[in-house]
PDB file of C-alpha atoms in Angstrom:
ATOM      1  CA  MET A   1       0.000   0.000   0.000  1.00 72.00           C
ATOM      2  CA  ARG A   2       2.916   2.356   0.678  1.00 74.00           C
ATOM      3  CA  ARG A   3       3.951   1.987  -2.953  1.00 78.00           C
ATOM      4  CA  ARG A   4       0.572   3.240  -4.171  1.00 82.00           C
ATOM      5  CA  PRO A   5       0.396   7.067  -4.132  1.00 88.00           C
ATOM      6  CA  SER A   6      -3.400   7.007  -4.332  1.00 89.00           C
ATOM      7  CA  ALA A   7      -3.669   4.834  -1.216  1.00 89.00           C
ATOM      8  CA  ALA A   8      -1.227   6.999   0.721  1.00 91.00           C
ATOM      9  CA  THR A   9      -3.086  10.155  -0.277  1.00 93.00           C
ATOM     10  CA  ALA A  10      -6.464   8.652   0.657  1.00 92.00           C
ATOM     11  CA  ALA A  11      -5.132   7.499   4.032  1.00 92.00           C
ATOM     12  CA  ALA A  12      -3.659  10.950   4.710  1.00 94.00           C
ATOM     13  CA  VAL A  13      -6.956  12.665   3.823  1.00 94.00           C
ATOM     14  CA  LEU A  14      -8.958  10.357   6.093  1.00 92.00           C
ATOM     15  CA  ALA A  15      -6.449  10.737   8.914  1.00 94.00           C
ATOM     16  CA  LEU A  16      -6.688  14.527   8.617  1.00 95.00           C
ATOM     17  CA  LEU A  17     -10.501  14.415   8.677  1.00 93.00           C
ATOM     18  CA  VAL A  18     -10.524  12.150  11.732  1.00 93.00           C
ATOM     19  CA  LEU A  19      -7.984  14.383  13.478  1.00 95.00           C
ATOM     20  CA  LEU A  20     -10.055  17.501  12.747  1.00 94.00           C
ATOM     21  CA  ALA A  21     -13.202  15.773  13.975  1.00 93.00           C
ATOM     22  CA  LEU A  22     -11.529  14.699  17.217  1.00 93.00           C
ATOM     23  CA  ALA A  23     -10.081  18.161  17.714  1.00 94.00           C
ATOM     24  CA  ALA A  24     -13.411  19.925  17.054  1.00 92.00           C
ATOM     25  CA  PRO A  25     -13.858  21.180  20.676  1.00 92.00           C
ATOM     26  CA  LEU A  26     -10.251  22.414  20.736  1.00 93.00           C
ATOM     27  CA  LEU A  27     -10.582  24.219  17.400  1.00 91.00           C
ATOM     28  CA  ALA A  28     -13.929  25.682  18.455  1.00 90.00           C
ATOM     29  CA  GLY A  29     -12.249  27.113  21.540  1.00 89.00           C
ATOM     30  CA  LEU A  30      -9.372  28.398  19.424  1.00 88.00           C
ATOM     31  CA  THR A  31     -11.734  30.295  17.135  1.00 87.00           C
ATOM     32  CA  GLY A  32     -13.931  31.366  20.045  1.00 87.00           C
ATOM     33  CA  GLN A  33     -17.073  30.039  18.346  1.00 89.00           C
ATOM     34  CA  ASP A  34     -19.861  27.795  19.567  1.00 89.00           C
ATOM     35  CA  PRO A  35     -21.489  25.493  16.983  1.00 90.00           C
ATOM     36  CA  ASN A  36     -24.981  26.322  18.264  1.00 88.00           C
ATOM     37  CA  ALA A  37     -24.556  30.051  18.995  1.00 88.00           C
ATOM     38  CA  TYR A  38     -26.787  32.311  16.877  1.00 89.00           C
ATOM     39  CA  HIS A  39     -25.403  35.596  15.495  1.00 88.00           C
ATOM     40  CA  ASP A  40     -28.319  37.631  14.204  1.00 86.00           C
ATOM     41  CA  ASP A  41     -26.049  40.602  13.567  1.00 85.00           C
ATOM     42  CA  LEU A  42     -24.156  38.635  10.882  1.00 87.00           C
ATOM     43  CA  VAL A  43     -27.152  38.028   8.603  1.00 87.00           C
ATOM     44  CA  ASP A  44     -29.267  40.432   6.607  1.00 83.00           C
ATOM     45  CA  SER A  45     -32.828  40.029   7.911  1.00 80.00           C
ATOM     46  CA  ALA A  46     -34.151  42.299   5.144  1.00 76.00           C
ATOM     47  CA  ARG A  47     -32.985  39.742   2.563  1.00 80.00           C
ATOM     48  CA  GLY A  48     -34.308  36.702   4.416  1.00 77.00           C
ATOM     49  CA  GLY A  49     -31.174  35.918   6.434  1.00 82.00           C
ATOM     50  CA  VAL A  50     -28.438  36.020   3.789  1.00 86.00           C
ATOM     51  CA  PRO A  51     -24.986  36.356   5.447  1.00 88.00           C
ATOM     52  CA  LEU A  52     -23.499  39.830   5.404  1.00 85.00           C
ATOM     53  CA  GLY A  53     -20.246  40.283   3.544  1.00 81.00           C
ATOM     54  CA  SER A  54     -18.699  38.360   0.682  1.00 78.00           C
ATOM     55  CA  LEU A  55     -18.429  34.569   0.284  1.00 79.00           C
ATOM     56  CA  GLY A  56     -21.011  33.795   2.916  1.00 80.00           C
ATOM     57  CA  GLY A  57     -19.604  36.100   5.565  1.00 83.00           C
ATOM     58  CA  ILE A  58     -15.994  34.872   5.635  1.00 88.00           C
ATOM     59  CA  SER A  59     -13.939  36.926   8.087  1.00 86.00           C
ATOM     60  CA  ALA A  60     -11.115  36.633  10.610  1.00 85.00           C
ATOM     61  CA  ASP A  61     -13.612  35.403  13.208  1.00 85.00           C
ATOM     62  CA  HIS A  62     -15.553  33.108  10.884  1.00 85.00           C
ATOM     63  CA  TRP A  63     -13.061  31.268   8.673  1.00 87.00           C
ATOM     64  CA  LEU A  64     -15.629  29.661   6.353  1.00 90.00           C
ATOM     65  CA  GLY A  65     -18.442  32.152   6.825  1.00 87.00           C
ATOM     66  CA  VAL A  66     -21.695  31.750   8.709  1.00 90.00           C
ATOM     67  CA  GLU A  67     -24.869  29.773   8.252  1.00 90.00           C
ATOM     68  CA  PRO A  68     -27.684  31.639   6.470  1.00 89.00           C
ATOM     69  CA  GLY A  69     -30.638  32.522   8.630  1.00 86.00           C
ATOM     70  CA  THR A  70     -28.897  31.817  11.953  1.00 88.00           C
ATOM     71  CA  GLY A  71     -25.379  33.227  11.668  1.00 89.00           C
ATOM     72  CA  ARG A  72     -23.852  30.127  13.275  1.00 92.00           C
ATOM     73  CA  ASP A  73     -20.179  29.590  12.498  1.00 91.00           C
ATOM     74  CA  LEU A  74     -19.907  27.263   9.516  1.00 92.00           C
ATOM     75  CA  PHE A  75     -16.343  26.052  10.156  1.00 93.00           C
ATOM     76  CA  VAL A  76     -17.128  24.786  13.643  1.00 93.00           C
ATOM     77  CA  ARG A  77     -20.401  23.190  12.544  1.00 93.00           C
ATOM     78  CA  LEU A  78     -18.622  21.335   9.756  1.00 94.00           C
ATOM     79  CA  LEU A  79     -16.138  19.954  12.281  1.00 93.00           C
ATOM     80  CA  TYR A  80     -18.869  18.780  14.621  1.00 93.00           C
ATOM     81  CA  GLY A  81     -20.771  17.382  11.638  1.00 91.00           C
ATOM     82  CA  ALA A  82     -17.711  15.312  10.740  1.00 92.00           C
ATOM     83  CA  ARG A  83     -17.816  13.760  14.228  1.00 92.00           C
ATOM     84  CA  ILE A  84     -21.386  12.570  13.665  1.00 91.00           C
ATOM     85  CA  SER A  85     -20.862  11.336  10.102  1.00 89.00           C
ATOM     86  CA  LEU A  86     -17.663   9.424  10.839  1.00 91.00           C
ATOM     87  CA  LEU A  87     -18.907   8.018  14.148  1.00 93.00           C
ATOM     88  CA  VAL A  88     -22.122   6.709  12.604  1.00 93.00           C
ATOM     89  CA  ALA A  89     -20.290   5.227   9.600  1.00 91.00           C
ATOM     90  CA  LEU A  90     -17.649   3.433  11.692  1.00 92.00           C
ATOM     91  CA  GLY A  91     -20.137   2.311  14.337  1.00 95.00           C
ATOM     92  CA  ALA A  92     -22.591   0.955  11.762  1.00 94.00           C
ATOM     93  CA  THR A  93     -19.760  -0.867   9.989  1.00 94.00           C
ATOM     94  CA  ALA A  94     -18.720  -2.502  13.268  1.00 95.00           C
ATOM     95  CA  VAL A  95     -22.302  -3.619  13.942  1.00 96.00           C
ATOM     96  CA  GLN A  96     -22.859  -5.093  10.509  1.00 94.00           C
ATOM     97  CA  ILE A  97     -19.496  -6.883  10.565  1.00 95.00           C
ATOM     98  CA  LEU A  98     -20.164  -8.444  13.994  1.00 95.00           C
ATOM     99  CA  VAL A  99     -23.684  -9.565  13.065  1.00 95.00           C
ATOM    100  CA  GLY A 100     -22.689 -10.645   9.560  1.00 94.00           C
ATOM    101  CA  VAL A 101     -19.695 -12.701  10.687  1.00 94.00           C
ATOM    102  CA  ALA A 102     -21.752 -14.433  13.391  1.00 93.00           C
ATOM    103  CA  ALA A 103     -24.604 -15.180  10.979  1.00 94.00           C
ATOM    104  CA  GLY A 104     -22.271 -16.361   8.208  1.00 93.00           C
ATOM    105  CA  LEU A 105     -20.363 -18.718  10.500  1.00 92.00           C
ATOM    106  CA  ALA A 106     -23.588 -20.082  11.968  1.00 92.00           C
ATOM    107  CA  ALA A 107     -24.994 -20.730   8.486  1.00 91.00           C
ATOM    108  CA  ALA A 108     -21.840 -22.503   7.302  1.00 90.00           C
ATOM    109  CA  LEU A 109     -21.105 -24.513  10.455  1.00 88.00           C
ATOM    110  CA  GLY A 110     -24.643 -25.270  11.642  1.00 84.00           C
ATOM    111  CA  ASN A 111     -26.905 -28.075  10.551  1.00 84.00           C
ATOM    112  CA  ARG A 112     -28.819 -28.056   7.295  1.00 86.00           C
ATOM    113  CA  PHE A 113     -31.943 -26.480   8.762  1.00 89.00           C
ATOM    114  CA  ALA A 114     -29.990 -23.649  10.412  1.00 86.00           C
ATOM    115  CA  GLY A 115     -28.044 -23.033   7.225  1.00 88.00           C
ATOM    116  CA  GLN A 116     -31.175 -22.775   5.088  1.00 91.00           C
ATOM    117  CA  LEU A 117     -32.974 -20.588   7.625  1.00 92.00           C
ATOM    118  CA  ILE A 118     -30.094 -18.128   7.959  1.00 92.00           C
ATOM    119  CA  GLY A 119     -29.563 -18.213   4.206  1.00 91.00           C
ATOM    120  CA  ARG A 120     -33.168 -17.223   3.505  1.00 92.00           C
ATOM    121  CA  LEU A 121     -33.011 -14.513   6.170  1.00 92.00           C
ATOM    122  CA  THR A 122     -29.815 -13.190   4.596  1.00 92.00           C
ATOM    123  CA  ASP A 123     -31.474 -13.059   1.186  1.00 91.00           C
ATOM    124  CA  VAL A 124     -34.389 -11.116   2.677  1.00 91.00           C
ATOM    125  CA  MET A 125     -32.078  -8.618   4.385  1.00 90.00           C
ATOM    126  CA  ILE A 126     -30.170  -8.025   1.142  1.00 90.00           C
ATOM    127  CA  ALA A 127     -33.383  -7.532  -0.831  1.00 89.00           C
ATOM    128  CA  LEU A 128     -34.997  -5.125   1.649  1.00 86.00           C
ATOM    129  CA  PRO A 129     -34.766  -1.399   0.765  1.00 86.00           C
ATOM    130  CA  MET A 130     -32.489  -0.197   3.555  1.00 83.00           C
ATOM    131  CA  LEU A 131     -33.198   3.506   3.095  1.00 84.00           C
ATOM    132  CA  VAL A 132     -36.987   3.079   3.208  1.00 87.00           C
ATOM    133  CA  LEU A 133     -36.828   0.864   6.294  1.00 87.00           C
ATOM    134  CA  GLY A 134     -34.354   3.248   7.901  1.00 86.00           C
ATOM    135  CA  ILE A 135     -36.748   6.157   7.414  1.00 87.00           C
ATOM    136  CA  ALA A 136     -39.614   4.140   8.914  1.00 87.00           C
ATOM    137  CA  LEU A 137     -37.636   2.932  11.943  1.00 85.00           C
ATOM    138  CA  THR A 138     -36.046   6.267  12.786  1.00 82.00           C
ATOM    139  CA  ALA A 139     -39.434   7.979  12.466  1.00 80.00           C
ATOM    140  CA  VAL A 140     -41.250   5.724  14.956  1.00 84.00           C
ATOM    141  CA  VAL A 141     -38.555   5.529  17.643  1.00 86.00           C
ATOM    142  CA  PRO A 142     -39.186   7.911  20.586  1.00 84.00           C
ATOM    143  CA  ALA A 143     -37.544  11.310  20.241  1.00 79.00           C
ATOM    144  CA  ASP A 144     -35.600  10.946  23.494  1.00 83.00           C
ATOM    145  CA  PHE A 145     -33.653   7.938  22.186  1.00 87.00           C
ATOM    146  CA  PRO A 146     -30.051   8.992  21.266  1.00 89.00           C
ATOM    147  CA  ARG A 147     -30.184   9.641  17.544  1.00 88.00           C
ATOM    148  CA  THR A 148     -26.530   8.855  16.882  1.00 90.00           C
ATOM    149  CA  LEU A 149     -26.890   5.417  18.501  1.00 92.00           C
ATOM    150  CA  LEU A 150     -30.172   4.904  16.651  1.00 91.00           C
ATOM    151  CA  LEU A 151     -28.537   5.609  13.279  1.00 92.00           C
ATOM    152  CA  ILE A 152     -25.684   3.215  14.080  1.00 94.00           C
ATOM    153  CA  LEU A 153     -28.108   0.422  14.998  1.00 93.00           C
ATOM    154  CA  VAL A 154     -30.499   1.013  12.100  1.00 92.00           C
ATOM    155  CA  ILE A 155     -27.807   1.152   9.402  1.00 93.00           C
ATOM    156  CA  GLY A 156     -25.788  -1.713  10.909  1.00 93.00           C
ATOM    157  CA  LEU A 157     -28.709  -4.075  11.559  1.00 92.00           C
ATOM    158  CA  LEU A 158     -30.239  -3.510   8.133  1.00 91.00           C
ATOM    159  CA  SER A 159     -27.062  -4.041   6.103  1.00 91.00           C
ATOM    160  CA  TRP A 160     -25.377  -7.159   7.504  1.00 93.00           C
ATOM    161  CA  GLY A 161     -26.719  -9.463   4.783  1.00 92.00           C
ATOM    162  CA  GLY A 162     -23.823  -8.947   2.374  1.00 91.00           C
ATOM    163  CA  THR A 163     -21.275  -9.638   5.106  1.00 93.00           C
ATOM    164  CA  ALA A 164     -23.077 -12.833   6.140  1.00 94.00           C
ATOM    165  CA  ARG A 165     -23.219 -14.126   2.565  1.00 93.00           C
ATOM    166  CA  MET A 166     -19.527 -13.422   2.004  1.00 92.00           C
ATOM    167  CA  VAL A 167     -18.473 -15.050   5.307  1.00 93.00           C
ATOM    168  CA  ARG A 168     -20.630 -18.111   4.627  1.00 93.00           C
ATOM    169  CA  ALA A 169     -19.097 -18.625   1.186  1.00 92.00           C
ATOM    170  CA  GLN A 170     -15.548 -18.150   2.502  1.00 91.00           C
ATOM    171  CA  THR A 171     -16.149 -20.498   5.432  1.00 91.00           C
ATOM    172  CA  GLN A 172     -17.549 -23.233   3.199  1.00 90.00           C
ATOM    173  CA  ALA A 173     -14.458 -22.950   1.006  1.00 89.00           C
ATOM    174  CA  LEU A 174     -12.120 -23.123   4.018  1.00 87.00           C
ATOM    175  CA  GLN A 175     -13.826 -26.212   5.444  1.00 85.00           C
ATOM    176  CA  GLY A 176     -12.456 -28.300   2.617  1.00 82.00           C
ATOM    177  CA  LEU A 177      -8.828 -27.360   3.279  1.00 84.00           C
ATOM    178  CA  ASP A 178      -6.356 -29.630   5.048  1.00 86.00           C
ATOM    179  CA  PHE A 179      -5.692 -27.503   8.138  1.00 85.00           C
ATOM    180  CA  VAL A 180      -9.389 -27.404   9.032  1.00 85.00           C
ATOM    181  CA  ALA A 181      -9.740 -31.145   8.460  1.00 85.00           C
ATOM    182  CA  ALA A 182      -6.669 -31.754  10.636  1.00 88.00           C
ATOM    183  CA  ALA A 183      -8.132 -29.649  13.425  1.00 84.00           C
ATOM    184  CA  ARG A 184     -11.411 -31.574  13.207  1.00 84.00           C
ATOM    185  CA  LEU A 185      -9.597 -34.952  13.284  1.00 84.00           C
ATOM    186  CA  SER A 186      -7.661 -33.782  16.354  1.00 84.00           C
ATOM    187  CA  GLY A 187     -10.933 -33.675  18.264  1.00 82.00           C
ATOM    188  CA  ASN A 188     -11.495 -29.927  18.307  1.00 80.00           C
ATOM    189  CA  GLY A 189     -15.094 -28.780  18.577  1.00 83.00           C
ATOM    190  CA  THR A 190     -16.894 -26.498  16.158  1.00 83.00           C
ATOM    191  CA  LEU A 191     -16.438 -23.367  18.269  1.00 85.00           C
ATOM    192  CA  ARG A 192     -12.742 -23.999  18.765  1.00 87.00           C
ATOM    193  CA  ILE A 193     -12.226 -24.591  15.041  1.00 87.00           C
ATOM    194  CA  ALA A 194     -14.122 -21.410  14.239  1.00 87.00           C
ATOM    195  CA  ARG A 195     -12.109 -19.371  16.741  1.00 85.00           C
ATOM    196  CA  ARG A 196      -8.611 -20.753  16.077  1.00 86.00           C
ATOM    197  CA  GLU A 197      -8.709 -21.845  12.435  1.00 87.00           C
ATOM    198  CA  LEU A 198     -11.481 -20.080  10.540  1.00 89.00           C
ATOM    199  CA  LEU A 199     -11.588 -16.561  12.010  1.00 89.00           C
ATOM    200  CA  PRO A 200      -7.864 -15.837  11.353  1.00 87.00           C
ATOM    201  CA  SER A 201      -8.337 -16.943   7.738  1.00 86.00           C
ATOM    202  CA  LEU A 202     -11.455 -14.798   7.418  1.00 89.00           C
ATOM    203  CA  ALA A 203      -9.702 -11.672   8.700  1.00 86.00           C
ATOM    204  CA  ALA A 204      -8.447 -10.499   5.289  1.00 83.00           C
ATOM    205  CA  PRO A 205     -11.764 -10.682   3.382  1.00 86.00           C
ATOM    206  CA  VAL A 206     -13.707  -9.260   6.341  1.00 90.00           C
ATOM    207  CA  ILE A 207     -11.332  -6.294   6.710  1.00 87.00           C
ATOM    208  CA  THR A 208     -11.551  -5.708   2.976  1.00 83.00           C
ATOM    209  CA  TYR A 209     -15.342  -5.792   3.039  1.00 87.00           C
ATOM    210  CA  ALA A 210     -15.452  -3.465   6.055  1.00 89.00           C
ATOM    211  CA  ALA A 211     -13.196  -0.938   4.323  1.00 84.00           C
ATOM    212  CA  ILE A 212     -15.534  -0.909   1.327  1.00 84.00           C
ATOM    213  CA  GLN A 213     -18.637  -0.573   3.511  1.00 89.00           C
ATOM    214  CA  VAL A 214     -17.475   2.550   5.385  1.00 88.00           C
ATOM    215  CA  PRO A 215     -18.126   4.968   2.473  1.00 87.00           C
ATOM    216  CA  ALA A 216     -21.508   3.311   1.833  1.00 88.00           C
ATOM    217  CA  ASN A 217     -22.467   3.907   5.471  1.00 90.00           C
ATOM    218  CA  ILE A 218     -21.319   7.529   5.290  1.00 88.00           C
ATOM    219  CA  VAL A 219     -23.706   8.022   2.370  1.00 88.00           C
ATOM    220  CA  ALA A 220     -26.489   6.192   4.234  1.00 89.00           C
ATOM    221  CA  GLU A 221     -26.148   8.485   7.272  1.00 89.00           C
ATOM    222  CA  ALA A 222     -26.050  11.566   5.068  1.00 87.00           C
ATOM    223  CA  SER A 223     -29.142  10.369   3.192  1.00 87.00           C
ATOM    224  CA  LEU A 224     -31.151   9.788   6.383  1.00 88.00           C
ATOM    225  CA  SER A 225     -30.081  13.136   7.809  1.00 86.00           C
ATOM    226  CA  PHE A 226     -30.850  14.840   4.486  1.00 85.00           C
ATOM    227  CA  LEU A 227     -34.383  13.404   4.618  1.00 83.00           C
ATOM    228  CA  GLY A 228     -34.871  14.749   8.130  1.00 80.00           C
ATOM    229  CA  VAL A 229     -34.838  11.460  10.085  1.00 82.00           C
ATOM    230  CA  GLY A 230     -31.203  11.553  11.184  1.00 82.00           C
ATOM    231  CA  VAL A 231     -29.715  13.550  14.021  1.00 84.00           C
ATOM    232  CA  LYS A 232     -31.965  16.302  15.277  1.00 82.00           C
ATOM    233  CA  PRO A 233     -31.074  20.016  15.336  1.00 79.00           C
ATOM    234  CA  PRO A 234     -29.110  21.724  16.696  1.00 82.00           C
ATOM    235  CA  THR A 235     -26.695  18.758  16.466  1.00 85.00           C
ATOM    236  CA  PRO A 236     -24.985  19.213  13.090  1.00 87.00           C
ATOM    237  CA  SER A 237     -24.222  16.590  10.453  1.00 88.00           C
ATOM    238  CA  TRP A 238     -23.217  16.982   6.831  1.00 89.00           C
ATOM    239  CA  GLY A 239     -26.447  15.457   5.531  1.00 87.00           C
ATOM    240  CA  GLN A 240     -28.555  17.698   7.747  1.00 85.00           C
ATOM    241  CA  MET A 241     -26.622  20.764   6.593  1.00 87.00           C
ATOM    242  CA  LEU A 242     -27.201  19.797   2.961  1.00 86.00           C
ATOM    243  CA  SER A 243     -30.907  19.400   3.667  1.00 84.00           C
ATOM    244  CA  SER A 244     -31.201  22.891   5.137  1.00 82.00           C
ATOM    245  CA  ALA A 245     -28.981  24.368   2.402  1.00 82.00           C
ATOM    246  CA  GLN A 246     -31.382  23.562  -0.438  1.00 80.00           C
ATOM    247  CA  THR A 247     -33.174  26.900  -0.218  1.00 81.00           C
ATOM    248  CA  TRP A 248     -29.916  28.885  -0.015  1.00 83.00           C
ATOM    249  CA  PHE A 249     -28.127  27.613  -3.099  1.00 81.00           C
ATOM    250  CA  ARG A 250     -28.464  30.818  -5.115  1.00 81.00           C
ATOM    251  CA  ALA A 251     -28.038  33.242  -2.227  1.00 80.00           C
ATOM    252  CA  ASP A 252     -25.074  31.434  -0.577  1.00 85.00           C
ATOM    253  CA  PRO A 253     -23.554  28.696  -2.779  1.00 87.00           C
ATOM    254  CA  LEU A 254     -20.713  28.109  -0.309  1.00 88.00           C
ATOM    255  CA  TYR A 255     -23.179  26.831   2.282  1.00 89.00           C
ATOM    256  CA  VAL A 256     -24.064  23.986  -0.102  1.00 89.00           C
ATOM    257  CA  LEU A 257     -20.620  23.353  -1.574  1.00 91.00           C
ATOM    258  CA  LEU A 258     -18.725  22.973   1.705  1.00 92.00           C
ATOM    259  CA  PRO A 259     -20.634  20.038   3.257  1.00 91.00           C
ATOM    260  CA  ALA A 260     -21.168  18.472  -0.182  1.00 91.00           C
ATOM    261  CA  GLY A 261     -17.451  18.773  -0.952  1.00 93.00           C
ATOM    262  CA  LEU A 262     -16.425  17.275   2.388  1.00 92.00           C
ATOM    263  CA  LEU A 263     -18.857  14.408   1.913  1.00 90.00           C
ATOM    264  CA  PHE A 264     -17.536  13.779  -1.596  1.00 93.00           C
ATOM    265  CA  VAL A 265     -13.882  13.857  -0.495  1.00 92.00           C
ATOM    266  CA  THR A 266     -14.546  11.536   2.457  1.00 91.00           C
ATOM    267  CA  VAL A 267     -16.417   8.976   0.371  1.00 90.00           C
ATOM    268  CA  LEU A 268     -13.821   9.125  -2.421  1.00 91.00           C
ATOM    269  CA  ALA A 269     -10.888   8.711  -0.018  1.00 91.00           C
ATOM    270  CA  SER A 270     -12.627   5.840   1.788  1.00 88.00           C
ATOM    271  CA  THR A 271     -13.369   4.090  -1.502  1.00 87.00           C
ATOM    272  CA  VAL A 272      -9.797   4.451  -2.758  1.00 89.00           C
ATOM    273  CA  LEU A 273      -8.376   3.219   0.540  1.00 88.00           C
ATOM    274  CA  GLY A 274     -10.818   0.297   0.627  1.00 83.00           C
ATOM    275  CA  ASP A 275      -9.756  -0.726  -2.881  1.00 83.00           C
ATOM    276  CA  ALA A 276      -6.096  -0.499  -1.837  1.00 85.00           C
ATOM    277  CA  VAL A 277      -6.764  -2.704   1.198  1.00 83.00           C
ATOM    278  CA  ARG A 278      -8.519  -5.249  -1.017  1.00 77.00           C
ATOM    279  CA  THR A 279      -5.556  -5.338  -3.393  1.00 80.00           C
ATOM    280  CA  ALA A 280      -3.004  -5.615  -0.584  1.00 80.00           C
ATOM    281  CA  LEU A 281      -4.818  -8.478   1.157  1.00 76.00           C
ATOM    282  CA  ASP A 282      -5.616 -10.449  -2.009  1.00 67.00           C
ATOM    283  CA  PRO A 283      -2.532 -12.389  -3.230  1.00 58.00           C
ATOM    284  CA  ARG A 284      -4.133 -13.038  -6.624  1.00 60.00           C
ATOM    285  CA  GLU A 285      -4.737  -9.314  -7.131  1.00 55.00           C
ATOM    286  CA  GLY A 286      -1.148  -8.551  -6.158  1.00 51.00           C
ATOM    287  CA  SER A 287       0.106 -11.132  -8.668  1.00 47.00           C
ATOM    288  CA  ARG A 288      -1.947  -9.557 -11.444  1.00 47.00           C
ATOM    289  CA  LEU A 289      -0.514  -6.131 -10.614  1.00 46.00           C
ATOM    290  CA  ARG A 290       3.054  -7.462 -10.877  1.00 51.00           C
ATOM    291  CA  ILE A 291       2.521  -8.870 -14.394  1.00 45.00           C
ATOM    292  CA  GLY A 292       4.479  -6.839 -16.897  1.00 46.00           C
ATOM    293  CA  THR A 293       6.386  -4.842 -14.270  1.00 47.00           C
ATOM    294  CA  GLY A 294       9.413  -7.112 -14.058  1.00 46.00           C
ATOM    295  CA  LYS A 295       8.539  -8.054 -10.466  1.00 47.00           C
ATOM    296  CA  GLU A 296       6.967 -11.423 -11.222  1.00 43.00           C
ATOM    297  CA  ALA A 297      10.399 -13.042 -11.498  1.00 41.00           C
ATOM    298  CA  ALA A 298      11.461 -11.703  -8.140  1.00 46.00           C
ATOM    299  CA  ALA A 299       8.194 -12.940  -6.607  1.00 44.00           C
TER     300      ALA A 299
END
């Protein structure tokens, strides 16, 4: 991966975004801005709340301008929005990987009835429209339930089907190999074989799949927040900011472009890094990349 400039650049971009998100309270204190503090004196009420000044009210105090209508500092809100978007994406990925790995192993190692039952359930979960179900579930849950945790659970529990199918197929392929047969002949039970023999061999494809799922979960969180069923105001998220920015596109284009640009860069960097992880952990892919480079002889 170090030899691939695209992977190194993607990793550096993601590391910078995570660092900025973690340092959001520190940077907010440095700029002296609160993400939820209104500044009515920074917007033109006669024009419907358009920020005063050029480029959305950019100044020494407000580095990226202010939010139309409220005057809240846009730089600080983008940082706090990154915390929500990244936390939900990583948390949902962890949930779907844990559930998917457990379901896939149970389907592959269980009896025929259990395998068919989990297989049909997996097919149903893959076929269900995740976004529609997510809207329905987040709309009926009580308002006092933590929205960030709710988004993590909804996205993770509705999208584990692909992980389960992949783990089941990989496990069935591994069961025919000699080291698994030797462990079974040695008297090891199913759980011990799964823990000591199968899980280490499943690590590479699971990590690869998780890396690819992170950008998909970022988009899912942004979509739910954009539709108004994500985190509730005044807690910021990039999807929520895009939703409220629809009516301000002509008056303040920067208010739309900043969260959209950050969302695009994050998803692009995550996708590139996920593809690099897949290539690095797949020996066959690495062999194909070496063809014609003069490295196949050395390999």
